[in-house]
Amino acid sequence: MSNLSSGRFTAQFDANNQEFSLSGVLRPHSVAELADDLALLRNGIETVNGVCYVNLKRVTHMNNTAFRALAHVLLDATRSRPDLKLTVVASSVVAWASRLFRHLNDLSPNIIVEIYDSAFYPGQTFVENQSFIPILRTQTKMTWRHEREILPRHGLREGLHIADICCGIGDFAMLLRKDFKPARIVALDHSVPSLEYARKVAEDFDVTDIEYTYGDASQMLFDSDQFDFVTCRHSLQIFDRPDLLLRELFRICKPGGRVYITNEKNSHCLGEPRADSIQWTYNEVAKLFAHFDMDVEMGPKGRRMLLDAGFTDVRMESFMVTNLDGNPQDFADVITAWQNVYADEMAVRRGDPPAFIERFKQGFADHIFAALHPRGYAGWPIWASSGQKPL
């Protein structure tokens, strides 16, 4: 890998991935200031076959001098090498990206411009379902009863700088703020509807000190080594490349700080009575998510994943959310929402036949029955893990 750095921005070329990436602030006074970086790009392009990726997702500012110089190199490359395809990926987080880059494809059909959007991981469209948003609050309310007790064992205390990545509708950040009084708390997500909901709730409660941020969790615009405690709940399991997200969580965490993750193992959801149909349905849930490149069996894998990502002092525990945690109707409401999304949307999109969907739904119905039965028991298991970034 080749690297160049000017202090305000970094350029590198990864030959293995055929990717040239820029990050930081590109505001040169003249093209000469970028000469070494442009040479790195030209030399890299000469070595690739097929597709060359130009990753600009972490460029926070770019002036016209830099844009024209970069565009000139890209257009020259496609003209001199008709066999070459260039894929330019810019971030939708920065407003200039689509305005500057989209017309490159008009100038050369061999340049494809992708503005990073909600299609970046397969589960996004399902979790952005508007009808799913209210139930997320109920889920967090039920898990918080457990997590409030275990978070201090994972290093959370008052006065820390906290980042809640993939914050969803912001309810977990709100609870952290209330009970752990952070010195700073940032909550990031890539779902516009979820963030709008979070900001509305914060406004209604006159909360002004949570920094809600729109961003790409796999390539965040945060500087490295910023936060004492980084949380990421139920999100690695819906990324098709969780290793990328873990790498980012590691990067923004301070040395000595901790990253806390939670994930599920849906095949271990259980209930009595009618246990068999419940078990069958949740085994099928795991297969359904796998079809969309998501892993809702990830929970017990947390320790290994954190160690593989470079964390030390990994702590891990599990807890069972049940119908006995407060009002059983809350548990039933959560399962109803799952049924609506998993059976009525995901299974339909996979192309499952009506007979399968009917049996699939029956397991959810029996889980709800168990939750509301006077002598019933219904459970939803979650694994919580955390690791320390080495000093």
mmCIF file of C-alpha atoms in Angstrom:
data_model
loop_
_atom_site.group_PDB
_atom_site.id
_atom_site.type_symbol
_atom_site.label_atom_id
_atom_site.label_comp_id
_atom_site.label_asym_id
_atom_site.label_seq_id
_atom_site.Cartn_x
_atom_site.Cartn_y
_atom_site.Cartn_z
ATOM 1 C CA MET A 1 0.000 0.000 0.000
ATOM 2 C CA SER A 2 1.297 3.485 -0.922
ATOM 3 C CA ASN A 3 0.618 6.470 1.318
ATOM 4 C CA LEU A 4 1.042 10.217 1.034
ATOM 5 C CA SER A 5 0.026 12.798 3.589
ATOM 6 C CA SER A 6 0.015 16.560 3.515
ATOM 7 C CA GLY A 7 -1.109 17.029 7.095
ATOM 8 C CA ARG A 8 -4.615 18.073 6.050
ATOM 9 C CA PHE A 9 -5.376 15.116 3.861
ATOM 10 C CA THR A 10 -4.115 11.635 3.114
ATOM 11 C CA ALA A 11 -3.889 9.754 -0.174
ATOM 12 C CA GLN A 12 -3.184 6.082 -0.504
ATOM 13 C CA PHE A 13 -3.360 3.351 -3.072
ATOM 14 C CA ASP A 14 -4.184 -0.227 -2.130
ATOM 15 C CA ALA A 15 -3.013 -2.508 -4.918
ATOM 16 C CA ASN A 16 -4.803 -5.545 -3.470
ATOM 17 C CA ASN A 17 -8.186 -3.834 -3.621
ATOM 18 C CA GLN A 18 -7.322 -1.674 -6.647
ATOM 19 C CA GLU A 19 -8.478 1.298 -4.642
ATOM 20 C CA PHE A 20 -7.188 4.875 -4.493
ATOM 21 C CA SER A 21 -8.555 6.689 -1.470
ATOM 22 C CA LEU A 22 -8.440 10.265 -0.292
ATOM 23 C CA SER A 23 -9.434 11.569 3.117
ATOM 24 C CA GLY A 24 -9.432 14.901 4.874
ATOM 25 C CA VAL A 25 -9.566 18.466 3.514
ATOM 26 C CA LEU A 26 -8.544 19.108 -0.111
ATOM 27 C CA ARG A 27 -8.259 22.855 -0.612
ATOM 28 C CA PRO A 28 -5.055 23.371 -2.595
ATOM 29 C CA HIS A 29 -4.140 26.826 -3.922
ATOM 30 C CA SER A 30 -2.732 25.223 -7.067
ATOM 31 C CA VAL A 31 -2.660 21.843 -8.806
ATOM 32 C CA ALA A 32 1.063 21.661 -8.032
ATOM 33 C CA GLU A 33 0.219 21.074 -4.390
ATOM 34 C CA LEU A 34 -1.461 17.821 -5.415
ATOM 35 C CA ALA A 35 1.228 16.687 -7.848
ATOM 36 C CA ASP A 36 2.464 13.769 -5.734
ATOM 37 C CA ASP A 37 -1.064 12.588 -4.965
ATOM 38 C CA LEU A 38 -2.145 12.741 -8.593
ATOM 39 C CA ALA A 39 0.996 10.840 -9.589
ATOM 40 C CA LEU A 40 0.087 8.187 -7.025
ATOM 41 C CA LEU A 41 -3.341 7.900 -8.646
ATOM 42 C CA ARG A 42 -1.930 7.740 -12.210
ATOM 43 C CA ASN A 43 0.661 5.134 -11.244
ATOM 44 C CA GLY A 44 -1.971 3.114 -9.427
ATOM 45 C CA ILE A 45 -4.342 3.157 -12.372
ATOM 46 C CA GLU A 46 -1.581 1.853 -14.639
ATOM 47 C CA THR A 47 -1.297 -1.275 -12.482
ATOM 48 C CA VAL A 48 -4.967 -2.271 -12.297
ATOM 49 C CA ASN A 49 -7.057 -4.553 -14.446
ATOM 50 C CA GLY A 50 -10.812 -4.253 -14.748
ATOM 51 C CA VAL A 51 -12.197 -1.817 -12.182
ATOM 52 C CA CYS A 52 -10.292 0.816 -10.233
ATOM 53 C CA TYR A 53 -12.069 2.259 -7.200
ATOM 54 C CA VAL A 54 -11.639 5.887 -6.172
ATOM 55 C CA ASN A 55 -12.842 6.214 -2.601
ATOM 56 C CA LEU A 56 -13.701 9.776 -1.520
ATOM 57 C CA LYS A 57 -16.042 8.903 1.322
ATOM 58 C CA ARG A 58 -13.836 10.553 3.918
ATOM 59 C CA VAL A 59 -13.128 13.763 2.043
ATOM 60 C CA THR A 60 -14.884 16.404 4.101
ATOM 61 C CA HIS A 61 -14.007 19.427 1.920
ATOM 62 C CA MET A 62 -12.878 19.813 -1.689
ATOM 63 C CA ASN A 63 -12.414 23.016 -3.664
ATOM 64 C CA ASN A 64 -12.749 23.391 -7.438
ATOM 65 C CA THR A 65 -8.986 23.278 -7.971
ATOM 66 C CA ALA A 66 -8.814 19.812 -6.428
ATOM 67 C CA PHE A 67 -11.953 18.606 -8.193
ATOM 68 C CA ARG A 68 -10.778 19.734 -11.640
ATOM 69 C CA ALA A 69 -7.354 18.160 -11.152
ATOM 70 C CA LEU A 70 -8.824 14.869 -10.009
ATOM 71 C CA ALA A 71 -11.455 14.807 -12.754
ATOM 72 C CA HIS A 72 -8.754 15.525 -15.357
ATOM 73 C CA VAL A 73 -6.743 12.468 -14.288
ATOM 74 C CA LEU A 74 -9.811 10.216 -14.261
ATOM 75 C CA LEU A 75 -11.034 11.314 -17.690
ATOM 76 C CA ASP A 76 -7.550 10.998 -19.193
ATOM 77 C CA ALA A 77 -7.263 7.485 -17.778
ATOM 78 C CA THR A 78 -10.516 6.252 -19.365
ATOM 79 C CA ARG A 79 -9.617 7.831 -22.711
ATOM 80 C CA SER A 80 -6.170 6.258 -22.844
ATOM 81 C CA ARG A 81 -7.397 2.894 -21.528
ATOM 82 C CA PRO A 82 -10.866 2.028 -22.937
ATOM 83 C CA ASP A 83 -10.695 -1.304 -21.077
ATOM 84 C CA LEU A 84 -10.619 0.459 -17.734
ATOM 85 C CA LYS A 85 -13.664 1.050 -15.531
ATOM 86 C CA LEU A 86 -13.512 3.632 -12.754
ATOM 87 C CA THR A 87 -15.921 3.590 -9.831
ATOM 88 C CA VAL A 88 -15.889 6.801 -7.824
ATOM 89 C CA VAL A 89 -17.543 6.542 -4.414
ATOM 90 C CA ALA A 90 -18.357 9.791 -2.617
ATOM 91 C CA SER A 91 -20.295 10.275 0.575
ATOM 92 C CA SER A 92 -23.833 11.574 0.713
ATOM 93 C CA VAL A 93 -22.893 13.072 4.086
ATOM 94 C CA VAL A 94 -21.137 15.997 2.378
ATOM 95 C CA ALA A 95 -23.339 18.193 0.254
ATOM 96 C CA TRP A 96 -20.915 18.857 -2.574
ATOM 97 C CA ALA A 97 -20.427 15.204 -3.520
ATOM 98 C CA SER A 98 -23.377 14.682 -5.829
ATOM 99 C CA ARG A 99 -23.156 18.192 -7.276
ATOM 100 C CA LEU A 100 -19.526 17.869 -8.339
ATOM 101 C CA PHE A 101 -19.201 14.252 -9.310
ATOM 102 C CA ARG A 102 -22.416 13.033 -10.868
ATOM 103 C CA HIS A 103 -21.760 14.520 -14.284
ATOM 104 C CA LEU A 104 -18.454 12.634 -14.694
ATOM 105 C CA ASN A 105 -20.469 9.727 -16.075
ATOM 106 C CA ASP A 106 -21.834 12.079 -18.758
ATOM 107 C CA LEU A 107 -18.269 12.833 -19.815
ATOM 108 C CA SER A 108 -17.134 9.203 -19.796
ATOM 109 C CA PRO A 109 -19.400 6.128 -19.693
ATOM 110 C CA ASN A 110 -16.519 4.208 -18.146
ATOM 111 C CA ILE A 111 -16.742 6.304 -14.977
ATOM 112 C CA ILE A 112 -19.448 5.223 -12.570
ATOM 113 C CA VAL A 113 -20.189 7.576 -9.695
ATOM 114 C CA GLU A 114 -21.796 6.161 -6.580
ATOM 115 C CA ILE A 115 -23.056 8.514 -3.950
ATOM 116 C CA TYR A 116 -23.020 6.472 -0.800
ATOM 117 C CA ASP A 117 -26.608 5.878 0.238
ATOM 118 C CA SER A 118 -28.907 3.595 2.159
ATOM 119 C CA ALA A 119 -28.162 0.675 -0.114
ATOM 120 C CA PHE A 120 -24.762 0.250 1.504
ATOM 121 C CA TYR A 121 -25.861 -2.717 3.544
ATOM 122 C CA PRO A 122 -28.728 -5.084 2.881
ATOM 123 C CA GLY A 123 -30.656 -4.687 6.125
ATOM 124 C CA GLN A 124 -30.979 -0.927 5.943
ATOM 125 C CA THR A 125 -34.226 -0.874 4.018
ATOM 126 C CA PHE A 126 -35.886 -3.148 6.552
ATOM 127 C CA VAL A 127 -34.784 -1.252 9.666
ATOM 128 C CA GLU A 128 -35.756 2.029 8.022
ATOM 129 C CA ASN A 129 -39.310 0.774 7.763
ATOM 130 C CA GLN A 130 -41.338 3.574 9.344
ATOM 131 C CA SER A 131 -43.704 1.159 11.047
ATOM 132 C CA PHE A 132 -40.747 -0.433 12.810
ATOM 133 C CA ILE A 133 -39.571 2.765 14.480
ATOM 134 C CA PRO A 134 -42.015 2.900 17.427
ATOM 135 C CA ILE A 135 -41.307 -0.691 18.368
ATOM 136 C CA LEU A 136 -37.585 0.074 18.604
ATOM 137 C CA ARG A 137 -38.364 2.228 21.635
ATOM 138 C CA THR A 138 -40.105 -0.714 23.305
ATOM 139 C CA GLN A 139 -37.162 -2.991 22.525
ATOM 140 C CA THR A 140 -34.711 -0.555 24.082
ATOM 141 C CA LYS A 141 -36.929 -0.096 27.115
ATOM 142 C CA MET A 142 -36.907 -3.854 27.677
ATOM 143 C CA THR A 143 -33.179 -4.329 27.126
ATOM 144 C CA TRP A 144 -32.261 -1.252 29.190
ATOM 145 C CA ARG A 145 -33.475 -2.964 32.354
ATOM 146 C CA HIS A 146 -30.593 -5.397 31.858
ATOM 147 C CA GLU A 147 -28.007 -3.181 30.207
ATOM 148 C CA ARG A 148 -28.275 -0.488 32.874
ATOM 149 C CA GLU A 149 -26.876 -3.046 35.304
ATOM 150 C CA ILE A 150 -24.191 -4.578 33.117
ATOM 151 C CA LEU A 151 -22.754 -1.469 31.400
ATOM 152 C CA PRO A 152 -20.646 -0.430 34.446
ATOM 153 C CA ARG A 153 -19.047 -3.879 34.349
ATOM 154 C CA HIS A 154 -17.941 -3.005 30.812
ATOM 155 C CA GLY A 155 -16.309 0.239 31.927
ATOM 156 C CA LEU A 156 -19.079 2.796 31.551
ATOM 157 C CA ARG A 157 -19.100 5.538 34.190
ATOM 158 C CA GLU A 158 -20.019 9.191 34.433
ATOM 159 C CA GLY A 159 -18.036 11.912 32.697
ATOM 160 C CA LEU A 160 -16.886 9.986 29.618
ATOM 161 C CA HIS A 161 -16.846 10.994 25.968
ATOM 162 C CA ILE A 162 -19.317 8.545 24.387
ATOM 163 C CA ALA A 163 -20.225 7.699 20.802
ATOM 164 C CA ASP A 164 -23.346 5.647 20.062
ATOM 165 C CA ILE A 165 -22.825 4.340 16.529
ATOM 166 C CA CYS A 166 -25.852 3.128 14.565
ATOM 167 C CA CYS A 167 -27.955 4.957 17.125
ATOM 168 C CA GLY A 168 -31.233 4.353 15.321
ATOM 169 C CA ILE A 169 -33.971 6.471 16.853
ATOM 170 C CA GLY A 170 -31.629 7.753 19.559
ATOM 171 C CA ASP A 171 -33.362 6.269 22.588
ATOM 172 C CA PHE A 172 -30.257 4.460 23.879
ATOM 173 C CA ALA A 173 -28.225 7.673 23.670
ATOM 174 C CA MET A 174 -30.975 9.413 25.605
ATOM 175 C CA LEU A 175 -30.814 6.771 28.356
ATOM 176 C CA LEU A 176 -27.006 6.923 28.500
ATOM 177 C CA ARG A 177 -27.190 10.685 28.858
ATOM 178 C CA LYS A 178 -29.722 10.466 31.671
ATOM 179 C CA ASP A 179 -28.108 7.738 33.758
ATOM 180 C CA PHE A 180 -24.388 8.121 33.010
ATOM 181 C CA LYS A 181 -24.044 11.892 32.517
ATOM 182 C CA PRO A 182 -21.351 11.863 29.803
ATOM 183 C CA ALA A 183 -19.054 14.835 29.220
ATOM 184 C CA ARG A 184 -19.962 14.511 25.548
ATOM 185 C CA ILE A 185 -22.253 12.178 23.643
ATOM 186 C CA VAL A 186 -22.456 11.780 19.876
ATOM 187 C CA ALA A 187 -25.103 9.588 18.219
ATOM 188 C CA LEU A 188 -24.568 8.595 14.583
ATOM 189 C CA ASP A 189 -26.822 6.818 12.129
ATOM 190 C CA HIS A 190 -27.366 6.570 8.388
ATOM 191 C CA SER A 191 -31.149 6.461 8.534
ATOM 192 C CA VAL A 192 -32.690 9.868 7.893
ATOM 193 C CA PRO A 193 -36.143 8.875 9.252
ATOM 194 C CA SER A 194 -34.611 7.478 12.425
ATOM 195 C CA LEU A 195 -32.515 10.603 13.021
ATOM 196 C CA GLU A 196 -35.500 12.857 12.380
ATOM 197 C CA TYR A 197 -37.424 10.879 14.971
ATOM 198 C CA ALA A 198 -34.502 11.115 17.436
ATOM 199 C CA ARG A 199 -34.155 14.875 16.996
ATOM 200 C CA LYS A 200 -37.898 15.373 17.426
ATOM 201 C CA VAL A 201 -37.899 13.402 20.679
ATOM 202 C CA ALA A 202 -34.865 15.378 21.920
ATOM 203 C CA GLU A 203 -36.602 18.636 21.038
ATOM 204 C CA ASP A 204 -39.780 17.559 22.825
ATOM 205 C CA PHE A 205 -37.761 16.839 25.974
ATOM 206 C CA ASP A 206 -35.649 20.000 25.616
ATOM 207 C CA VAL A 207 -32.460 17.940 25.277
ATOM 208 C CA THR A 208 -29.790 19.881 23.408
ATOM 209 C CA ASP A 209 -26.531 18.177 24.333
ATOM 210 C CA ILE A 210 -26.777 14.980 22.243
ATOM 211 C CA GLU A 211 -24.936 15.504 18.954
ATOM 212 C CA TYR A 212 -27.061 13.585 16.433
ATOM 213 C CA THR A 213 -24.974 12.998 13.338
ATOM 214 C CA TYR A 214 -25.779 11.610 9.915
ATOM 215 C CA GLY A 215 -23.015 9.357 8.700
ATOM 216 C CA ASP A 216 -21.658 6.152 7.274
ATOM 217 C CA ALA A 217 -20.736 3.838 10.152
ATOM 218 C CA SER A 218 -18.267 1.910 8.020
ATOM 219 C CA GLN A 219 -16.303 5.083 7.188
ATOM 220 C CA MET A 220 -17.026 7.781 9.724
ATOM 221 C CA LEU A 221 -15.850 11.349 9.451
ATOM 222 C CA PHE A 222 -14.800 11.415 13.113
ATOM 223 C CA ASP A 223 -11.118 11.854 13.895
ATOM 224 C CA SER A 224 -9.319 8.854 15.333
ATOM 225 C CA ASP A 225 -8.900 8.273 19.097
ATOM 226 C CA GLN A 226 -11.778 10.548 20.186
ATOM 227 C CA PHE A 227 -14.082 8.607 22.468
ATOM 228 C CA ASP A 228 -13.678 6.874 25.830
ATOM 229 C CA PHE A 229 -16.644 4.561 25.278
ATOM 230 C CA VAL A 230 -18.155 3.531 21.949
ATOM 231 C CA THR A 231 -21.418 1.621 21.757
ATOM 232 C CA CYS A 232 -22.889 -0.227 18.788
ATOM 233 C CA ARG A 233 -25.978 -2.256 19.560
ATOM 234 C CA HIS A 234 -27.720 -4.836 17.342
ATOM 235 C CA SER A 235 -25.974 -3.414 14.279
ATOM 236 C CA LEU A 236 -22.971 -5.577 13.443
ATOM 237 C CA GLN A 237 -25.455 -8.378 12.810
ATOM 238 C CA ILE A 238 -27.162 -6.484 10.000
ATOM 239 C CA PHE A 239 -23.961 -5.355 8.253
ATOM 240 C CA ASP A 240 -22.842 -7.606 5.457
ATOM 241 C CA ARG A 241 -19.231 -6.727 6.397
ATOM 242 C CA PRO A 242 -19.127 -6.338 10.189
ATOM 243 C CA ASP A 243 -15.321 -6.367 10.134
ATOM 244 C CA LEU A 244 -15.383 -2.944 8.435
ATOM 245 C CA LEU A 245 -17.615 -1.510 11.132
ATOM 246 C CA LEU A 246 -15.518 -2.994 13.937
ATOM 247 C CA ARG A 247 -12.424 -1.459 12.388
ATOM 248 C CA GLU A 248 -14.087 1.954 12.520
ATOM 249 C CA LEU A 249 -15.254 1.489 16.101
ATOM 250 C CA PHE A 250 -11.665 0.608 17.011
ATOM 251 C CA ARG A 251 -10.323 3.662 15.185
ATOM 252 C CA ILE A 252 -12.513 6.297 16.858
ATOM 253 C CA CYS A 253 -12.030 4.805 20.339
ATOM 254 C CA LYS A 254 -9.256 6.300 22.468
ATOM 255 C CA PRO A 255 -6.366 4.006 23.461
ATOM 256 C CA GLY A 256 -7.472 2.521 26.764
ATOM 257 C CA GLY A 257 -11.130 3.149 25.941
ATOM 258 C CA ARG A 258 -13.700 0.445 25.345
ATOM 259 C CA VAL A 259 -16.070 -0.571 22.569
ATOM 260 C CA TYR A 260 -19.353 -2.182 23.656
ATOM 261 C CA ILE A 261 -21.449 -4.258 21.248
ATOM 262 C CA THR A 262 -24.643 -6.278 21.527
ATOM 263 C CA ASN A 263 -25.971 -8.869 19.130
ATOM 264 C CA GLU A 264 -28.611 -11.575 19.107
ATOM 265 C CA LYS A 265 -28.876 -15.269 18.411
ATOM 266 C CA ASN A 266 -32.393 -15.536 17.095
ATOM 267 C CA SER A 267 -32.483 -19.314 16.883
ATOM 268 C CA HIS A 268 -32.290 -19.273 20.705
ATOM 269 C CA CYS A 269 -35.532 -17.329 21.071
ATOM 270 C CA LEU A 270 -37.861 -19.562 23.033
ATOM 271 C CA GLY A 271 -41.282 -19.858 24.570
ATOM 272 C CA GLU A 272 -43.608 -22.165 26.445
ATOM 273 C CA PRO A 273 -46.167 -23.492 25.651
ATOM 274 C CA ARG A 274 -46.012 -24.325 21.925
ATOM 275 C CA ALA A 275 -42.231 -24.485 22.016
ATOM 276 C CA ASP A 276 -41.760 -26.538 18.845
ATOM 277 C CA SER A 277 -43.395 -24.105 16.433
ATOM 278 C CA ILE A 278 -41.574 -21.179 18.078
ATOM 279 C CA GLN A 279 -38.238 -22.947 17.695
ATOM 280 C CA TRP A 280 -38.925 -23.770 14.044
ATOM 281 C CA THR A 281 -39.796 -20.192 13.186
ATOM 282 C CA TYR A 282 -36.697 -18.679 14.786
ATOM 283 C CA ASN A 283 -34.444 -21.194 13.082
ATOM 284 C CA GLU A 284 -36.043 -19.980 9.866
ATOM 285 C CA VAL A 285 -35.499 -16.351 10.913
ATOM 286 C CA ALA A 286 -31.775 -17.031 11.065
ATOM 287 C CA LYS A 287 -31.850 -18.540 7.562
ATOM 288 C CA LEU A 288 -33.932 -15.644 6.254
ATOM 289 C CA PHE A 289 -31.458 -13.050 7.495
ATOM 290 C CA ALA A 290 -28.559 -15.065 6.090
ATOM 291 C CA HIS A 291 -30.282 -14.867 2.704
ATOM 292 C CA PHE A 292 -29.927 -11.066 2.922
ATOM 293 C CA ASP A 293 -26.276 -11.318 4.081
ATOM 294 C CA MET A 294 -27.107 -10.577 7.710
ATOM 295 C CA ASP A 295 -26.131 -12.710 10.678
ATOM 296 C CA VAL A 296 -28.653 -12.675 13.534
ATOM 297 C CA GLU A 297 -26.782 -15.605 15.062
ATOM 298 C CA MET A 298 -23.829 -13.320 15.784
ATOM 299 C CA GLY A 299 -24.312 -12.865 19.540
ATOM 300 C CA PRO A 300 -21.932 -15.552 20.870
ATOM 301 C CA LYS A 301 -19.362 -14.631 18.211
ATOM 302 C CA GLY A 302 -18.742 -11.236 19.814
ATOM 303 C CA ARG A 303 -15.679 -12.238 21.840
ATOM 304 C CA ARG A 304 -13.881 -13.747 18.872
ATOM 305 C CA MET A 305 -14.736 -10.793 16.656
ATOM 306 C CA LEU A 306 -13.436 -8.253 19.158
ATOM 307 C CA LEU A 307 -10.192 -10.182 19.644
ATOM 308 C CA ASP A 308 -9.740 -10.512 15.881
ATOM 309 C CA ALA A 309 -10.219 -6.736 15.564
ATOM 310 C CA GLY A 310 -7.335 -6.073 17.963
ATOM 311 C CA PHE A 311 -9.162 -5.449 21.241
ATOM 312 C CA THR A 312 -7.883 -6.778 24.557
ATOM 313 C CA ASP A 313 -9.489 -7.460 27.947
ATOM 314 C CA VAL A 314 -12.646 -8.664 26.195
ATOM 315 C CA ARG A 315 -15.618 -9.059 28.545
ATOM 316 C CA MET A 316 -18.734 -10.952 27.553
ATOM 317 C CA GLU A 317 -22.065 -11.839 29.085
ATOM 318 C CA SER A 318 -25.573 -12.646 27.976
ATOM 319 C CA PHE A 319 -29.013 -11.851 29.227
ATOM 320 C CA MET A 320 -32.536 -12.947 28.394
ATOM 321 C CA VAL A 321 -35.251 -10.383 27.744
ATOM 322 C CA THR A 322 -38.518 -12.037 28.772
ATOM 323 C CA ASN A 323 -42.221 -11.480 29.096
ATOM 324 C CA LEU A 324 -41.608 -11.205 32.848
ATOM 325 C CA ASP A 325 -39.665 -7.942 32.318
ATOM 326 C CA GLY A 326 -42.469 -5.538 33.085
ATOM 327 C CA ASN A 327 -45.620 -5.602 30.978
ATOM 328 C CA PRO A 328 -45.947 -8.840 28.909
ATOM 329 C CA GLN A 329 -47.797 -6.848 26.261
ATOM 330 C CA ASP A 330 -44.534 -4.982 25.514
ATOM 331 C CA PHE A 331 -42.887 -8.295 24.680
ATOM 332 C CA ALA A 332 -45.887 -9.286 22.555
ATOM 333 C CA ASP A 333 -45.739 -5.950 20.704
ATOM 334 C CA VAL A 334 -42.084 -6.529 19.837
ATOM 335 C CA ILE A 335 -42.829 -9.982 18.417
ATOM 336 C CA THR A 336 -45.754 -8.582 16.433
ATOM 337 C CA ALA A 337 -43.431 -6.039 14.845
ATOM 338 C CA TRP A 338 -40.930 -8.774 14.024
ATOM 339 C CA GLN A 339 -43.670 -10.826 12.395
ATOM 340 C CA ASN A 340 -44.765 -7.874 10.286
ATOM 341 C CA VAL A 341 -41.255 -7.197 8.995
ATOM 342 C CA TYR A 342 -39.837 -10.720 8.806
ATOM 343 C CA ALA A 343 -42.884 -12.583 7.464
ATOM 344 C CA ASP A 344 -44.782 -9.895 5.584
ATOM 345 C CA GLU A 345 -41.790 -8.134 3.999
ATOM 346 C CA MET A 346 -38.542 -10.107 4.102
ATOM 347 C CA ALA A 347 -40.000 -13.546 3.389
ATOM 348 C CA VAL A 348 -42.158 -12.080 0.629
ATOM 349 C CA ARG A 349 -39.139 -10.389 -0.918
ATOM 350 C CA ARG A 350 -37.216 -13.674 -0.754
ATOM 351 C CA GLY A 351 -40.055 -15.247 -2.724
ATOM 352 C CA ASP A 352 -41.267 -17.716 -0.100
ATOM 353 C CA PRO A 353 -44.519 -19.575 -0.943
ATOM 354 C CA PRO A 354 -47.741 -18.798 0.975
ATOM 355 C CA ALA A 355 -47.672 -22.133 2.836
ATOM 356 C CA PHE A 356 -44.217 -21.375 4.231
ATOM 357 C CA ILE A 357 -45.205 -17.860 5.242
ATOM 358 C CA GLU A 358 -48.306 -19.146 7.006
ATOM 359 C CA ARG A 359 -46.239 -21.632 9.058
ATOM 360 C CA PHE A 360 -43.581 -18.957 9.621
ATOM 361 C CA LYS A 361 -46.206 -16.597 11.048
ATOM 362 C CA GLN A 362 -47.613 -19.299 13.302
ATOM 363 C CA GLY A 363 -44.351 -19.416 15.256
ATOM 364 C CA PHE A 364 -44.554 -15.684 15.940
ATOM 365 C CA ALA A 365 -48.208 -16.049 16.915
ATOM 366 C CA ASP A 366 -47.274 -18.839 19.340
ATOM 367 C CA HIS A 367 -44.463 -16.704 20.775
ATOM 368 C CA ILE A 368 -47.000 -13.954 21.420
ATOM 369 C CA PHE A 369 -49.360 -16.552 22.931
ATOM 370 C CA ALA A 370 -46.572 -17.691 25.292
ATOM 371 C CA ALA A 371 -45.819 -14.100 26.298
ATOM 372 C CA LEU A 372 -49.419 -13.375 27.213
ATOM 373 C CA HIS A 373 -50.349 -16.763 28.677
ATOM 374 C CA PRO A 374 -50.857 -16.572 32.463
ATOM 375 C CA ARG A 375 -48.407 -19.431 32.952
ATOM 376 C CA GLY A 376 -46.356 -18.819 29.812
ATOM 377 C CA TYR A 377 -42.727 -17.866 29.329
ATOM 378 C CA ALA A 378 -41.162 -16.165 26.320
ATOM 379 C CA GLY A 379 -37.532 -15.176 25.870
ATOM 380 C CA TRP A 380 -35.249 -13.253 23.545
ATOM 381 C CA PRO A 381 -31.484 -13.769 24.199
ATOM 382 C CA ILE A 382 -28.860 -11.061 23.728
ATOM 383 C CA TRP A 383 -25.087 -11.162 24.072
ATOM 384 C CA ALA A 384 -23.176 -8.094 25.257
ATOM 385 C CA SER A 385 -19.428 -7.854 24.689
ATOM 386 C CA SER A 386 -16.815 -5.176 25.110
ATOM 387 C CA GLY A 387 -13.125 -4.861 24.407
ATOM 388 C CA GLN A 388 -10.404 -2.397 25.300
ATOM 389 C CA LYS A 389 -8.325 -0.620 22.678
ATOM 390 C CA PRO A 390 -4.672 -1.194 23.627
ATOM 391 C CA LEU A 391 -2.761 1.767 25.050
#
